[in-house]
Amino acid sequence: MGTKKNRFRLDLEFSFRVLLTLRREGGRAAMGKDRRQEKKDEAESLGKKTDKFGKKGDGKIAQNQGPDKSFSHQECRHILVQKQSEALRISEEIHNGKITFNEAAFKFSEDKAGAHGLLGWKSQHELDPDFWKAALTCKEGDWLREPVKTQWGWHLIMVQGRKTLKKK
């Protein structure tokens, strides 16, 4: 019987000490400072990303991994011109909002296909390797500000979509 009373008394005494310590510490736990917010702020300032589940990354792409290639085809538009200076001028006009990409493709592109810059859905082997590589760096629905040189001339590239098409 005496041991139960002693154990209860020790538990009560311990609880009382914890409460006193918490009161002295201003409500913080006696185990140490809560650094979760500090770590989160530090990670944000370093450019580290967390996903919706709180998993962290270092904000860098691993060296052995290339861009995500979960698609086989890209739908692209382009503006083809022969001189880099002309491509840079057109890029500047589009960037400043003087003209849209589609209007510029219709007006300036020297594409022989006559589709005013619309290439449609193309696989990697259907496009110039430099063109494909540059298109991979572009976000879907966006366009590249820097012209890309291929055997046909200088291109401004817009990627409209990406998907995997099954072979027939």
PDB file of C-alpha atoms in Angstrom:
ATOM      1  CA  MET A   1       0.000   0.000   0.000  1.00  0.00           C
ATOM      2  CA  GLY A   2       2.779   2.380   0.889  1.00  0.00           C
ATOM      3  CA  THR A   3       4.428   2.091  -2.509  1.00  0.00           C
ATOM      4  CA  LYS A   4       1.309   3.208  -4.398  1.00  0.00           C
ATOM      5  CA  LYS A   5       1.046   6.304  -2.209  1.00  0.00           C
ATOM      6  CA  ASN A   6       4.740   7.086  -2.731  1.00  0.00           C
ATOM      7  CA  ARG A   7       4.462   6.655  -6.493  1.00  0.00           C
ATOM      8  CA  PHE A   8       1.393   8.898  -6.615  1.00  0.00           C
ATOM      9  CA  ARG A   9       3.157  11.517  -4.479  1.00  0.00           C
ATOM     10  CA  LEU A  10       6.229  11.425  -6.793  1.00  0.00           C
ATOM     11  CA  ASP A  11       4.057  11.766  -9.907  1.00  0.00           C
ATOM     12  CA  LEU A  12       2.215  14.694  -8.362  1.00  0.00           C
ATOM     13  CA  GLU A  13       5.499  16.319  -7.312  1.00  0.00           C
ATOM     14  CA  PHE A  14       6.935  15.874 -10.826  1.00  0.00           C
ATOM     15  CA  SER A  15       3.810  17.385 -12.432  1.00  0.00           C
ATOM     16  CA  PHE A  16       4.005  20.348 -10.085  1.00  0.00           C
ATOM     17  CA  ARG A  17       7.678  20.948 -10.997  1.00  0.00           C
ATOM     18  CA  VAL A  18       6.877  20.791 -14.697  1.00  0.00           C
ATOM     19  CA  LEU A  19       4.104  23.355 -14.251  1.00  0.00           C
ATOM     20  CA  LEU A  20       6.415  25.684 -12.338  1.00  0.00           C
ATOM     21  CA  THR A  21       9.100  25.338 -15.005  1.00  0.00           C
ATOM     22  CA  LEU A  22       6.597  26.044 -17.765  1.00  0.00           C
ATOM     23  CA  ARG A  23       5.378  29.111 -15.927  1.00  0.00           C
ATOM     24  CA  ARG A  24       8.964  30.373 -15.502  1.00  0.00           C
ATOM     25  CA  GLU A  25       9.765  29.716 -19.183  1.00  0.00           C
ATOM     26  CA  GLY A  26       6.750  31.725 -20.317  1.00  0.00           C
ATOM     27  CA  GLY A  27       4.721  28.694 -21.401  1.00  0.00           C
ATOM     28  CA  ARG A  28       7.433  27.103 -23.526  1.00  0.00           C
ATOM     29  CA  ALA A  29       8.339  23.495 -23.036  1.00  0.00           C
ATOM     30  CA  ALA A  30      11.248  22.856 -20.698  1.00  0.00           C
ATOM     31  CA  MET A  31      12.868  20.565 -23.287  1.00  0.00           C
ATOM     32  CA  GLY A  32      14.199  23.378 -25.429  1.00  0.00           C
ATOM     33  CA  LYS A  33      13.221  25.991 -27.923  1.00  0.00           C
ATOM     34  CA  ASP A  34      10.779  25.055 -30.663  1.00  0.00           C
ATOM     35  CA  ARG A  35      12.828  25.651 -33.822  1.00  0.00           C
ATOM     36  CA  ARG A  36      10.354  24.435 -36.443  1.00  0.00           C
ATOM     37  CA  GLN A  37       9.451  27.931 -37.646  1.00  0.00           C
ATOM     38  CA  GLU A  38      13.121  28.983 -37.677  1.00  0.00           C
ATOM     39  CA  LYS A  39      14.039  25.953 -39.784  1.00  0.00           C
ATOM     40  CA  LYS A  40      11.137  26.609 -42.145  1.00  0.00           C
ATOM     41  CA  ASP A  41      12.186  30.255 -42.618  1.00  0.00           C
ATOM     42  CA  GLU A  42      15.804  29.236 -43.168  1.00  0.00           C
ATOM     43  CA  ALA A  43      14.792  26.647 -45.776  1.00  0.00           C
ATOM     44  CA  GLU A  44      12.673  29.233 -47.625  1.00  0.00           C
ATOM     45  CA  SER A  45      15.523  31.753 -47.650  1.00  0.00           C
ATOM     46  CA  LEU A  46      17.825  29.105 -49.150  1.00  0.00           C
ATOM     47  CA  GLY A  47      15.274  28.319 -51.859  1.00  0.00           C
ATOM     48  CA  LYS A  48      14.458  24.860 -50.544  1.00  0.00           C
ATOM     49  CA  LYS A  49      11.018  23.655 -51.441  1.00  0.00           C
ATOM     50  CA  THR A  50       8.571  21.531 -49.501  1.00  0.00           C
ATOM     51  CA  ASP A  51       5.718  19.711 -51.100  1.00  0.00           C
ATOM     52  CA  LYS A  52       2.167  19.629 -49.758  1.00  0.00           C
ATOM     53  CA  PHE A  53       3.116  16.745 -47.457  1.00  0.00           C
ATOM     54  CA  GLY A  54       6.007  18.684 -45.862  1.00  0.00           C
ATOM     55  CA  LYS A  55       8.727  16.653 -47.557  1.00  0.00           C
ATOM     56  CA  LYS A  56      11.822  18.683 -48.213  1.00  0.00           C
ATOM     57  CA  GLY A  57      14.162  18.956 -51.152  1.00  0.00           C
ATOM     58  CA  ASP A  58      17.338  20.896 -51.626  1.00  0.00           C
ATOM     59  CA  GLY A  59      15.934  22.936 -54.514  1.00  0.00           C
ATOM     60  CA  LYS A  60      18.336  21.375 -57.008  1.00  0.00           C
ATOM     61  CA  ILE A  61      17.895  18.834 -59.771  1.00  0.00           C
ATOM     62  CA  ALA A  62      20.080  15.801 -59.253  1.00  0.00           C
ATOM     63  CA  GLN A  63      22.988  15.673 -61.697  1.00  0.00           C
ATOM     64  CA  ASN A  64      22.070  12.241 -63.033  1.00  0.00           C
ATOM     65  CA  GLN A  65      18.475  13.195 -63.762  1.00  0.00           C
ATOM     66  CA  GLY A  66      17.461  15.015 -66.907  1.00  0.00           C
ATOM     67  CA  PRO A  67      14.295  16.994 -67.368  1.00  0.00           C
ATOM     68  CA  ASP A  68      11.055  15.143 -66.773  1.00  0.00           C
ATOM     69  CA  LYS A  69      10.294  13.204 -69.946  1.00  0.00           C
ATOM     70  CA  SER A  70       6.995  11.592 -69.187  1.00  0.00           C
ATOM     71  CA  PHE A  71       5.759  12.541 -72.655  1.00  0.00           C
ATOM     72  CA  SER A  72       6.591  11.590 -76.222  1.00  0.00           C
ATOM     73  CA  HIS A  73       5.280  14.605 -78.156  1.00  0.00           C
ATOM     74  CA  GLN A  74       5.290  18.385 -77.816  1.00  0.00           C
ATOM     75  CA  GLU A  75       2.914  20.778 -79.521  1.00  0.00           C
ATOM     76  CA  CYS A  76       5.032  23.726 -80.608  1.00  0.00           C
ATOM     77  CA  ARG A  77       4.752  27.038 -82.395  1.00  0.00           C
ATOM     78  CA  HIS A  78       7.807  28.832 -83.652  1.00  0.00           C
ATOM     79  CA  ILE A  79       8.941  31.961 -85.401  1.00  0.00           C
ATOM     80  CA  LEU A  80      11.680  31.222 -87.923  1.00  0.00           C
ATOM     81  CA  VAL A  81      13.964  34.005 -89.166  1.00  0.00           C
ATOM     82  CA  GLN A  82      17.404  33.966 -90.780  1.00  0.00           C
ATOM     83  CA  LYS A  83      19.193  36.533 -88.573  1.00  0.00           C
ATOM     84  CA  GLN A  84      19.720  36.433 -84.828  1.00  0.00           C
ATOM     85  CA  SER A  85      19.255  40.206 -84.578  1.00  0.00           C
ATOM     86  CA  GLU A  86      15.818  39.889 -86.186  1.00  0.00           C
ATOM     87  CA  ALA A  87      14.864  37.110 -83.726  1.00  0.00           C
ATOM     88  CA  LEU A  88      16.029  39.228 -80.772  1.00  0.00           C
ATOM     89  CA  ARG A  89      14.037  42.237 -82.020  1.00  0.00           C
ATOM     90  CA  ILE A  90      10.865  40.150 -82.362  1.00  0.00           C
ATOM     91  CA  SER A  91      11.445  38.604 -78.926  1.00  0.00           C
ATOM     92  CA  GLU A  92      11.736  42.081 -77.407  1.00  0.00           C
ATOM     93  CA  GLU A  93       8.492  43.206 -79.067  1.00  0.00           C
ATOM     94  CA  ILE A  94       6.626  40.156 -77.749  1.00  0.00           C
ATOM     95  CA  HIS A  95       8.137  40.541 -74.277  1.00  0.00           C
ATOM     96  CA  ASN A  96       7.150  44.239 -74.116  1.00  0.00           C
ATOM     97  CA  GLY A  97       3.573  43.396 -75.150  1.00  0.00           C
ATOM     98  CA  LYS A  98       3.626  45.246 -78.476  1.00  0.00           C
ATOM     99  CA  ILE A  99       2.590  42.070 -80.286  1.00  0.00           C
ATOM    100  CA  THR A 100       1.505  38.554 -79.264  1.00  0.00           C
ATOM    101  CA  PHE A 101       3.539  35.471 -80.100  1.00  0.00           C
ATOM    102  CA  ASN A 102       0.869  34.213 -82.508  1.00  0.00           C
ATOM    103  CA  GLU A 103       0.631  37.586 -84.289  1.00  0.00           C
ATOM    104  CA  ALA A 104       4.426  37.694 -84.612  1.00  0.00           C
ATOM    105  CA  ALA A 105       4.477  34.144 -86.012  1.00  0.00           C
ATOM    106  CA  PHE A 106       1.850  35.114 -88.585  1.00  0.00           C
ATOM    107  CA  LYS A 107       3.643  38.338 -89.523  1.00  0.00           C
ATOM    108  CA  PHE A 108       7.379  37.479 -89.350  1.00  0.00           C
ATOM    109  CA  SER A 109       7.899  33.707 -89.584  1.00  0.00           C
ATOM    110  CA  GLU A 110       9.670  32.496 -92.717  1.00  0.00           C
ATOM    111  CA  ASP A 111       8.424  28.946 -92.197  1.00  0.00           C
ATOM    112  CA  LYS A 112       7.971  27.258 -95.587  1.00  0.00           C
ATOM    113  CA  ALA A 113       5.113  25.055 -94.314  1.00  0.00           C
ATOM    114  CA  GLY A 114       2.754  28.019 -94.488  1.00  0.00           C
ATOM    115  CA  ALA A 115       1.153  27.192 -91.144  1.00  0.00           C
ATOM    116  CA  HIS A 116       2.245  30.530 -89.657  1.00  0.00           C
ATOM    117  CA  GLY A 117       4.532  28.932 -87.113  1.00  0.00           C
ATOM    118  CA  LEU A 118       2.251  26.110 -85.971  1.00  0.00           C
ATOM    119  CA  LEU A 119       4.196  22.847 -85.995  1.00  0.00           C
ATOM    120  CA  GLY A 120       1.577  20.684 -84.296  1.00  0.00           C
ATOM    121  CA  TRP A 121       2.364  17.562 -82.252  1.00  0.00           C
ATOM    122  CA  LYS A 122       5.935  16.466 -82.940  1.00  0.00           C
ATOM    123  CA  SER A 123       8.083  13.696 -81.496  1.00  0.00           C
ATOM    124  CA  GLN A 124      11.783  14.015 -80.790  1.00  0.00           C
ATOM    125  CA  HIS A 125      12.894  12.379 -84.055  1.00  0.00           C
ATOM    126  CA  GLU A 126      10.695  14.760 -86.097  1.00  0.00           C
ATOM    127  CA  LEU A 127      12.440  17.904 -84.819  1.00  0.00           C
ATOM    128  CA  ASP A 128      15.986  19.230 -84.960  1.00  0.00           C
ATOM    129  CA  PRO A 129      17.893  18.042 -81.830  1.00  0.00           C
ATOM    130  CA  ASP A 130      18.729  21.627 -80.796  1.00  0.00           C
ATOM    131  CA  PHE A 131      15.089  22.662 -81.230  1.00  0.00           C
ATOM    132  CA  TRP A 132      13.846  19.688 -79.135  1.00  0.00           C
ATOM    133  CA  LYS A 133      16.432  20.303 -76.420  1.00  0.00           C
ATOM    134  CA  ALA A 134      15.490  23.985 -76.166  1.00  0.00           C
ATOM    135  CA  ALA A 135      11.767  23.167 -76.125  1.00  0.00           C
ATOM    136  CA  LEU A 136      12.351  20.872 -73.136  1.00  0.00           C
ATOM    137  CA  THR A 137      13.590  23.858 -71.097  1.00  0.00           C
ATOM    138  CA  CYS A 138      10.388  25.791 -71.800  1.00  0.00           C
ATOM    139  CA  LYS A 139       7.354  25.531 -69.537  1.00  0.00           C
ATOM    140  CA  GLU A 140       4.135  24.343 -71.112  1.00  0.00           C
ATOM    141  CA  GLY A 141       2.130  27.345 -72.345  1.00  0.00           C
ATOM    142  CA  ASP A 142       5.183  29.638 -72.320  1.00  0.00           C
ATOM    143  CA  TRP A 143       7.791  30.721 -74.871  1.00  0.00           C
ATOM    144  CA  LEU A 144      11.577  31.023 -74.857  1.00  0.00           C
ATOM    145  CA  ARG A 145      12.951  34.593 -74.790  1.00  0.00           C
ATOM    146  CA  GLU A 146      16.299  33.539 -76.277  1.00  0.00           C
ATOM    147  CA  PRO A 147      16.400  32.510 -79.967  1.00  0.00           C
ATOM    148  CA  VAL A 148      17.617  28.992 -80.799  1.00  0.00           C
ATOM    149  CA  LYS A 149      19.924  28.293 -83.780  1.00  0.00           C
ATOM    150  CA  THR A 150      19.216  25.281 -85.999  1.00  0.00           C
ATOM    151  CA  GLN A 151      20.172  24.347 -89.554  1.00  0.00           C
ATOM    152  CA  TRP A 152      17.145  26.295 -90.869  1.00  0.00           C
ATOM    153  CA  GLY A 153      17.795  29.563 -89.021  1.00  0.00           C
ATOM    154  CA  TRP A 154      16.875  31.201 -85.723  1.00  0.00           C
ATOM    155  CA  HIS A 155      13.736  30.130 -83.849  1.00  0.00           C
ATOM    156  CA  LEU A 156      11.628  31.626 -81.097  1.00  0.00           C
ATOM    157  CA  ILE A 157       9.811  28.644 -79.582  1.00  0.00           C
ATOM    158  CA  MET A 158       6.484  28.342 -77.786  1.00  0.00           C
ATOM    159  CA  VAL A 159       5.461  25.014 -76.226  1.00  0.00           C
ATOM    160  CA  GLN A 160       1.678  24.736 -76.185  1.00  0.00           C
ATOM    161  CA  GLY A 161       1.388  21.236 -74.752  1.00  0.00           C
ATOM    162  CA  ARG A 162       3.012  17.907 -74.006  1.00  0.00           C
ATOM    163  CA  LYS A 163       1.558  14.405 -74.057  1.00  0.00           C
ATOM    164  CA  THR A 164       2.291  10.795 -74.816  1.00  0.00           C
ATOM    165  CA  LEU A 165       0.808   9.567 -78.075  1.00  0.00           C
ATOM    166  CA  LYS A 166       0.458   5.853 -78.592  1.00  0.00           C
ATOM    167  CA  LYS A 167       1.806   4.256 -81.772  1.00  0.00           C
ATOM    168  CA  LYS A 168      -0.789   3.012 -84.225  1.00  0.00           C
TER     169      LYS A 168
END
